[in-house]
Coordinates of C-alpha atoms in Angstrom, one line a residue:
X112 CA -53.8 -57.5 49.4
X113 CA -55.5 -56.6 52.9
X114 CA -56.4 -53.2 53.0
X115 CA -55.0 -51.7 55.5
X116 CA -57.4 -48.7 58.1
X117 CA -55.7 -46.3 59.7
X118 CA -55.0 -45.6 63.6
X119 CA -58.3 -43.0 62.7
X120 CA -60.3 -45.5 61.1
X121 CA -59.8 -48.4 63.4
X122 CA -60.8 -45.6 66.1
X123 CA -64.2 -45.2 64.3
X124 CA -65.0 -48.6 64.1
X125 CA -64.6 -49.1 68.0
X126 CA -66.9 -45.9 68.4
X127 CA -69.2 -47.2 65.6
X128 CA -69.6 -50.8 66.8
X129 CA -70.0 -49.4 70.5
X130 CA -72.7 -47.1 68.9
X131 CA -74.6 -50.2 67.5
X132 CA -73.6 -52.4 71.1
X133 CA -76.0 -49.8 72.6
X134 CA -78.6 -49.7 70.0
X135 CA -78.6 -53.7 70.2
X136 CA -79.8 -53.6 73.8
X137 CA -82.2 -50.2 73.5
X138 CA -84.9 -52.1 72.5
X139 CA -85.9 -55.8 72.5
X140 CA -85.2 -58.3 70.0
X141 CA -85.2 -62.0 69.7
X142 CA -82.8 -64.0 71.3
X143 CA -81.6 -65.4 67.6
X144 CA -81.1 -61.8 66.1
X145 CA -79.1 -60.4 69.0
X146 CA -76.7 -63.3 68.7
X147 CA -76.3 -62.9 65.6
X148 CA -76.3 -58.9 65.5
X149 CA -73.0 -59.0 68.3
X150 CA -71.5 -61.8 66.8
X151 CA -71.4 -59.5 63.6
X152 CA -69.9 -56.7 65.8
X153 CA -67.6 -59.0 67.1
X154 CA -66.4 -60.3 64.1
X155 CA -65.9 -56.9 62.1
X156 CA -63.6 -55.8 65.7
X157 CA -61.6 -59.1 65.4
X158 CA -61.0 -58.4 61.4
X159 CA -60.1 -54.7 61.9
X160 CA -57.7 -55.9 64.7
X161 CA -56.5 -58.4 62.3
X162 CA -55.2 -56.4 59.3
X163 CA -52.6 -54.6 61.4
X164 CA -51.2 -57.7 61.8
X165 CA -48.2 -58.4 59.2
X166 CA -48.7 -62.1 58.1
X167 CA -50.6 -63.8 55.8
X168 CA -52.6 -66.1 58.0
X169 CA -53.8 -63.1 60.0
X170 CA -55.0 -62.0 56.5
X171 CA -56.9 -65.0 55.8
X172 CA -58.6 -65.0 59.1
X173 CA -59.4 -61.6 59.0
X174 CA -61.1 -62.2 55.2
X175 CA -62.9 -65.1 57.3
X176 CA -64.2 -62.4 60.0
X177 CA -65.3 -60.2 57.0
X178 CA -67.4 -63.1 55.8
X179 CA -68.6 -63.9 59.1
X180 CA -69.8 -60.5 59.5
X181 CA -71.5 -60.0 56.2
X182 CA -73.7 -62.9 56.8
X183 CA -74.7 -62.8 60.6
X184 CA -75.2 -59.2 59.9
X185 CA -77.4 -59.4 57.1
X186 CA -79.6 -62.4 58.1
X187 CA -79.9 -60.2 61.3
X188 CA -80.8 -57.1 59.7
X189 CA -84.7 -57.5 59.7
X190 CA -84.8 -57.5 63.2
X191 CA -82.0 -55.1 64.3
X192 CA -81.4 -53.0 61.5
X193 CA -78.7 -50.7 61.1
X194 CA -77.2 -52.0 64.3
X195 CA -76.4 -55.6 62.2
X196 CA -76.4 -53.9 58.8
X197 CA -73.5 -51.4 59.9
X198 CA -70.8 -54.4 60.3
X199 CA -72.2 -56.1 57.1
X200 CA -72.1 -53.5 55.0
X201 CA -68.5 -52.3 55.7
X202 CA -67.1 -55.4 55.8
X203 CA -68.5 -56.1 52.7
X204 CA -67.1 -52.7 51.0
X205 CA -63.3 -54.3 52.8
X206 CA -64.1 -57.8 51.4
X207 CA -64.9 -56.8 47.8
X208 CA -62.1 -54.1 47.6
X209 CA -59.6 -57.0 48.8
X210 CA -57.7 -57.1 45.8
X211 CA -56.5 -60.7 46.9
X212 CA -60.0 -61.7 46.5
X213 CA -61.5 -62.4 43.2
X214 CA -63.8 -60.3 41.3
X215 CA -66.3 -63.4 41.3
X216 CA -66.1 -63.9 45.3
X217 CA -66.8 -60.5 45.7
X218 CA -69.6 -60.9 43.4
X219 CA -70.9 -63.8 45.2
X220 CA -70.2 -62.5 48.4
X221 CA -72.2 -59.2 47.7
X222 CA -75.3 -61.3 46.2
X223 CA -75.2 -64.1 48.9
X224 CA -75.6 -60.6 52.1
X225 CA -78.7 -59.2 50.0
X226 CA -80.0 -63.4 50.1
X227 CA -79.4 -63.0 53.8
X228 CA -81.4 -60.2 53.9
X229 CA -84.2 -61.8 52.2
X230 CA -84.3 -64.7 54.3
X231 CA -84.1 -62.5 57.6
X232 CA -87.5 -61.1 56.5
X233 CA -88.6 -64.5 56.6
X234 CA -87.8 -65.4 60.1
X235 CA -88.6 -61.4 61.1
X236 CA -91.5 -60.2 58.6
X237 CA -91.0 -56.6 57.8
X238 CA -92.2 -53.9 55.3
X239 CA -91.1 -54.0 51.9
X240 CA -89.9 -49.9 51.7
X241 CA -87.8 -51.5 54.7
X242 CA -86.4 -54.3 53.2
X243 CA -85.6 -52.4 49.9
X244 CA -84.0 -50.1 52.5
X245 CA -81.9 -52.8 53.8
X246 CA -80.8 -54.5 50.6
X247 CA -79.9 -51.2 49.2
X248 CA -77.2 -50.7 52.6
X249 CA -75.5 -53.8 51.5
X250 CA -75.2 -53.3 47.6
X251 CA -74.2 -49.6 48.9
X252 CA -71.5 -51.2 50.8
X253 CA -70.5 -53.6 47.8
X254 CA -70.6 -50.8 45.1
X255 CA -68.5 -48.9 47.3
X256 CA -66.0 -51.8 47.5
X257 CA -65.4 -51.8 43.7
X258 CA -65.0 -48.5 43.6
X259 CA -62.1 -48.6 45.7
X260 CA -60.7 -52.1 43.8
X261 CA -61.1 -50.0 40.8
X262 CA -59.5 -47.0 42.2
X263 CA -56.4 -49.7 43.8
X264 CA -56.1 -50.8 40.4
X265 CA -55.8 -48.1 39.0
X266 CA -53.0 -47.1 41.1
X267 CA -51.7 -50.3 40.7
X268 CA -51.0 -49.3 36.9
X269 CA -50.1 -46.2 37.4
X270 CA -47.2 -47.5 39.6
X271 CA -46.3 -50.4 37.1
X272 CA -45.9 -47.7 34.4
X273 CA -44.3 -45.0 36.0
X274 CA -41.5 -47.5 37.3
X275 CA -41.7 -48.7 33.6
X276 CA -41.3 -45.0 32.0
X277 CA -38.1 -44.9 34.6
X278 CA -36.8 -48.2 33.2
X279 CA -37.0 -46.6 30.0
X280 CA -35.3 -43.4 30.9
X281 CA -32.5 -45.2 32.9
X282 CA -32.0 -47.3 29.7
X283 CA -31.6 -44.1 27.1
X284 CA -29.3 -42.4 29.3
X285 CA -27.1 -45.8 29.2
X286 CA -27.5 -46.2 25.6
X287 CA -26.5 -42.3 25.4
X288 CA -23.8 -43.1 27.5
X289 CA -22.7 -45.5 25.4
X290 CA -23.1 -44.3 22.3
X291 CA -20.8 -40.9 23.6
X292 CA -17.8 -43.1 24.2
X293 CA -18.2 -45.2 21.6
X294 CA -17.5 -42.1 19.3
X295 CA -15.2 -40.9 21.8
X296 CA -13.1 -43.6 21.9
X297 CA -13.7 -44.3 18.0
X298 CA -12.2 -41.1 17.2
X299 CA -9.2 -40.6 20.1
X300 CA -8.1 -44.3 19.8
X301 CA -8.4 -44.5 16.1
X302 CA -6.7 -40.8 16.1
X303 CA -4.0 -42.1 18.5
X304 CA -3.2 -45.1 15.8
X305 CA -2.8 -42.8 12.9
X306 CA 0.0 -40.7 14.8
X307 CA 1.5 -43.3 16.6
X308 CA 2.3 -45.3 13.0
X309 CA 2.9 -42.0 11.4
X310 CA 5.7 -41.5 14.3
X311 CA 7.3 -44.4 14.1
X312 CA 7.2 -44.4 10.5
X313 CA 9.1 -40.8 10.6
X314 CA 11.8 -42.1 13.1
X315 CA 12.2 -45.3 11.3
X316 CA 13.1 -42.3 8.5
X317 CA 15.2 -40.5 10.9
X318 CA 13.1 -37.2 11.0
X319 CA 12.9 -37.1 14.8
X320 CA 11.4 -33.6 14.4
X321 CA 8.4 -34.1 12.5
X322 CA 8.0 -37.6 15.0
X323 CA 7.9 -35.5 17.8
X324 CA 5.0 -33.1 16.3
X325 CA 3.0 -36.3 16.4
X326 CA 4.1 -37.4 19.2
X327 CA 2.9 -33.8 21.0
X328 CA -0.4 -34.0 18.4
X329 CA -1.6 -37.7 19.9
X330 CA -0.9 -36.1 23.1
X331 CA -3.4 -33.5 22.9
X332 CA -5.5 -35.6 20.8
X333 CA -5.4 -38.2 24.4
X334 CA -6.4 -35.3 26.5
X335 CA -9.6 -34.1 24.3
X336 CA -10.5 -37.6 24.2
X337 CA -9.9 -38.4 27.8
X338 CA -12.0 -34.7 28.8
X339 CA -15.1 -36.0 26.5
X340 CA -15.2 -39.1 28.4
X341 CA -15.0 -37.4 31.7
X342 CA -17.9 -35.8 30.8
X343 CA -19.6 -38.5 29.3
X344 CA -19.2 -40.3 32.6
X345 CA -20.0 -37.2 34.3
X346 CA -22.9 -36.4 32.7
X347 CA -24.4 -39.6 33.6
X348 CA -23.7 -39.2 37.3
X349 CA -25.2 -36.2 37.8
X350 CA -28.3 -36.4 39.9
X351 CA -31.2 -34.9 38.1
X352 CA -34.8 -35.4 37.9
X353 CA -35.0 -38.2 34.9
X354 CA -37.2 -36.6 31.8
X355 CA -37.6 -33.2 32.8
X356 CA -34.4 -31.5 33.2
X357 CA -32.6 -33.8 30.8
X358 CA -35.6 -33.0 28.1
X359 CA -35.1 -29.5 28.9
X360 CA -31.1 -29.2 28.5
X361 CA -31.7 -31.2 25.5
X362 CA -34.0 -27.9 24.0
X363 CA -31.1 -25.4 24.8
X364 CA -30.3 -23.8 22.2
X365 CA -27.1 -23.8 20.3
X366 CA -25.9 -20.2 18.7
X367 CA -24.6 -21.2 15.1
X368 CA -20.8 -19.9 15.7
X369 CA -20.6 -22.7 18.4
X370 CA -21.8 -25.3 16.1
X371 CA -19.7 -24.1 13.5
X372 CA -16.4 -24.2 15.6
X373 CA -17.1 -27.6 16.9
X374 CA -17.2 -28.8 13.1
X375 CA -14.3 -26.8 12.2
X376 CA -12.5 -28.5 15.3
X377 CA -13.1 -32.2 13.6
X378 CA -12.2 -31.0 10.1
X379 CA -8.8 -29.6 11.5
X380 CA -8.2 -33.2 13.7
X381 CA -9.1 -35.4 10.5
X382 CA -6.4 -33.2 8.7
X383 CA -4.1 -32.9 11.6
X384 CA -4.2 -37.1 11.5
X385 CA -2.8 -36.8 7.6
X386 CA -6.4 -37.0 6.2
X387 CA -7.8 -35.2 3.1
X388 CA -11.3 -33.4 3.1
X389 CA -13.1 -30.7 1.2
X390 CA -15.4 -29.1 3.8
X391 CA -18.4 -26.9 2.6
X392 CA -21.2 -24.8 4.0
X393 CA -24.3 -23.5 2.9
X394 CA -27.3 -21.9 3.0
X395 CA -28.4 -19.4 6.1
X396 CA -27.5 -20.6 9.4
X397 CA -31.3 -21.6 11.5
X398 CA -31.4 -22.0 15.2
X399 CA -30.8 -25.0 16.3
X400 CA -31.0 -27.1 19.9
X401 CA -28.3 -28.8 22.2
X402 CA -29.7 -32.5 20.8
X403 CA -29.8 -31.3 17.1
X404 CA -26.3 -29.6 17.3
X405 CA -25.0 -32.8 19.1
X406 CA -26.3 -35.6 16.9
X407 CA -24.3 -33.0 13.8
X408 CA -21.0 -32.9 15.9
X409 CA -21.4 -36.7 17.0
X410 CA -22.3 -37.4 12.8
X411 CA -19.2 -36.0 11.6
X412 CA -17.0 -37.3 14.2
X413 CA -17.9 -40.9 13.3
X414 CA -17.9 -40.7 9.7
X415 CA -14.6 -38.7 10.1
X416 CA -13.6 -42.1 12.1
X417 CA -14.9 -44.6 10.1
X418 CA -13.0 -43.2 7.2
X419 CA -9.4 -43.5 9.2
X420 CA -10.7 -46.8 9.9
X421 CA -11.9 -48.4 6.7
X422 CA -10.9 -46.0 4.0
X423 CA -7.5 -44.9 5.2
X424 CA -5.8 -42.4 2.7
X425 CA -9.4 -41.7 1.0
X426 CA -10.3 -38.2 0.1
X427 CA -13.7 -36.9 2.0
X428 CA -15.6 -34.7 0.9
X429 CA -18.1 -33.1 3.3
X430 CA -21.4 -30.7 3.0
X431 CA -23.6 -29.0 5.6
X432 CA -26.8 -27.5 3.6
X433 CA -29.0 -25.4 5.5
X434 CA -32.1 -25.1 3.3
X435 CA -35.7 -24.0 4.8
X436 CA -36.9 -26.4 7.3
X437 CA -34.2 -28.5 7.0
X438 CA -30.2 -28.7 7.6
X439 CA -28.5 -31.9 5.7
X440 CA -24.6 -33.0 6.4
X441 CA -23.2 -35.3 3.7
X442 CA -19.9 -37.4 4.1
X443 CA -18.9 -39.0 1.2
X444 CA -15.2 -40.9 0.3
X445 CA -14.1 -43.3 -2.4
X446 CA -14.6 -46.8 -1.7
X447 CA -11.3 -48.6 -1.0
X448 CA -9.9 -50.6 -3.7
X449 CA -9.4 -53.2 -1.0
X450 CA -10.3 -53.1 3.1
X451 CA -7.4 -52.0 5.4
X452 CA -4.7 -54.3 6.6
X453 CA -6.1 -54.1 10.2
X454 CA -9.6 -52.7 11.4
X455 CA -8.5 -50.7 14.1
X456 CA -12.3 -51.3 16.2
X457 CA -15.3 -53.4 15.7
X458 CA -18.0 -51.7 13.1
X459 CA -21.6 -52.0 14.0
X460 CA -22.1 -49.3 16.9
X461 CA -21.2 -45.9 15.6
X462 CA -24.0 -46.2 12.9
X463 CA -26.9 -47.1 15.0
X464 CA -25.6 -44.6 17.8
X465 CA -26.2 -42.3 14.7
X466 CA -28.9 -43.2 14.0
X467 CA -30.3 -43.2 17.5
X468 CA -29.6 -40.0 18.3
X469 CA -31.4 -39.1 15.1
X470 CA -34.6 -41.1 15.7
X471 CA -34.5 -39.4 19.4
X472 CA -34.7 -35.6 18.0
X473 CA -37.8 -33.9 18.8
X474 CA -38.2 -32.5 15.4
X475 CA -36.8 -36.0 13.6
X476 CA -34.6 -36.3 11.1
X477 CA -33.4 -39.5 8.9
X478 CA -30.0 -40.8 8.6
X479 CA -28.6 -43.4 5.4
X480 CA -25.6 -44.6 4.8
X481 CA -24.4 -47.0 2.3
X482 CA -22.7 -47.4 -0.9
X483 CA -23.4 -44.5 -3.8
X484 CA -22.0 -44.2 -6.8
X485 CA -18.3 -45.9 -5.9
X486 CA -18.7 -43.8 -2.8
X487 CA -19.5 -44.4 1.0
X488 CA -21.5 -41.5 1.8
X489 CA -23.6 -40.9 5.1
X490 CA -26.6 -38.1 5.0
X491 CA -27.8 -36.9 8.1
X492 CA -31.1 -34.5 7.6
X493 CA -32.4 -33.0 10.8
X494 CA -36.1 -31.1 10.5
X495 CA -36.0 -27.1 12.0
X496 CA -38.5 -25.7 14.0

């Protein structure tokens, strides 16, 4: 692209070519040189006129005024100096920092105004100091052109990845998102199903009273679930600054008591829904942070699911170990002689969402899951600080 001056430096080039208007005229010069000095002042006005203008052929022409004034201000230089050289050399610094032009034009382009030079010495001899003088203006001008191509560029990538970095970001808080009510809705729907058959089974046995205990325990069961997702959802909609706030909420820390009744909640749900489960603890509580406490909570929750779901009836057995530098939770269960009638949701998310939230931890942590022994048993390990 163009670059673009400013209202300031389009000023300073008017004042600056007026400047070198005056200095044309203070002195006399051949008739050649002074054509070819103002048409150079000309031509750098007409191509700082030109990139205010919005439009691509007023950017071509412009780059065409640049060129124009980078070789009759060059071949002029000899014989009018800095009055010539001026033009040249910032329209070569413009040219060569055009990042629509190539890196080889702008090579050329820099090489062809110090040839210029040269050949003006020919047609006006001058002193060598002051022709080394003159070639160094232009590669000053050119040098200074890649620097600020370089320095565009470098902005350029900066850009690319901080928009990339924000992709990112807005794609882990979808697939957190999405991971939350998937184990939301793993756990209330499949929840729902067990009372729901349970209640119809007991009415179809004429024991209205127990029915209605499920009835009112589904119920509640609807309205944790339904909460969770409201704050799933709400979560997500909350403006925030993307990586800094969310990283830091993440490192809250979560007293053990809090972690503890949150466990104790799913272990009393799972046995509220007619399931079995030994539930153990270990070891000395460690601190622990919001993401660590969450990926436990969210662990349990989906192997307590997946066990309504796949194992139905199975005993479960589950373990939190808190050993130095490391808490473990283990959820193991029979394999099922055979698979249930009717999967109540497609498998394949809750795992990876495990896993995920895992793999995400600051500290790490590994997660496996798989058949062990005639058991199903998933092992989440989470590394303390």
């Amino acid at each position: 692209m163009t670059p673009h001056p400013t209202a300031f430096g389009a000023a300073l080039t008017v004042f600056g070519a007026a400047l070198c208007t005056w200095g044309l005229f203070s002195a006399p010069r051949p008739m050649w040189a002074l054509v070819l000095a103002l048409l150079a002042l000309a031509a750098w006005l007409v191509r700082t006129a030109l990139v205010f203008v919005q439009r691509s052929a007023a950017a071509r022409t412009a780059r065409v005024a640049a060129l124009c004034a980078i070789g009759a201000g060059t071949l002029a230089g000899t014989s009018t100096g800095a009055n010539s050289l001026i033009p040249a050399a910032v329209c070569a610094m413009v040219l060569v920092a055009d990042q629509a032009v190539s890196v080889v034009a702008a090579a050329v382009t820099a090489c062809g105004g110090v040839a210029l030079v040269a050949a003006g010495a020919v047609l006006w001899p001058t002193s060598v100091s002051a022709l080394a003088g003159m070639v160094a203006a232009v590669l000053v001008g050119a040098l200074a052109g890649f620097s600020r191509r370089q320095g565009a560029q470098a902005r350029r990538r900066e850009a690319l990845l901080a928009e990339r970095e924000r992709a990112l970001r807005e794609e882990a808080g979808r697939n957190a998102l999405a991971r939350d009510l998937h184990d939301v809705l793993a756990h209330t729907l499949g929840g729902l199903v067990v009372q729901l058959d349970a209640a119809e089974a007991l009415l179809e046995a004429g024991d209205a009273s127990s029915a209605h205990r499920r009835v009112a325990s589904a119920r509640e069961l609807a309205a944790s679930g339904l909460g969770e997702a409201r704050r799933a959802v709400a979560a997500l909609r909350r403006p925030r600054q993307p990586g800094v706030e969310a990283e830091a909420a993440d490192r809250d820390p979560v007293a053990s008591i809090v972690l503890d009744r949150r466990l104790d909640e799913l272990v009393d749900m799972h046995r509220a829904l007619g399931g079995e489960i030994a539930w153990e603890r270990s070891g000395d509580p460690a601190p622990l942070d919001r993401a660590q406490a969450d990926a436990l909570h969210r662990a349990l929750q989906e192997a307590l699911s997946n066990v309504r779901r796949h194992a139905p009836g199975c005993a479960v057995t589950a373990r939190l170990a808190w050993r130095p530098g490391v808490v473990r939770l283990r959820i193991e269960n029979p394999l099922p002689s055979s698979p249930p009638p009717t999967p109540s949701a497609a498998p394949g998310f809750g795992l990876r969402g495990m896993r995920e939230r895992v793999d995400a931890l600051a500290l790490g942590g590994t997660v496996t899951a798989g058949p062990e022994a005639g058991s199903f048993v998933v092992a989440v390990e989470e590394v303390l600080a």
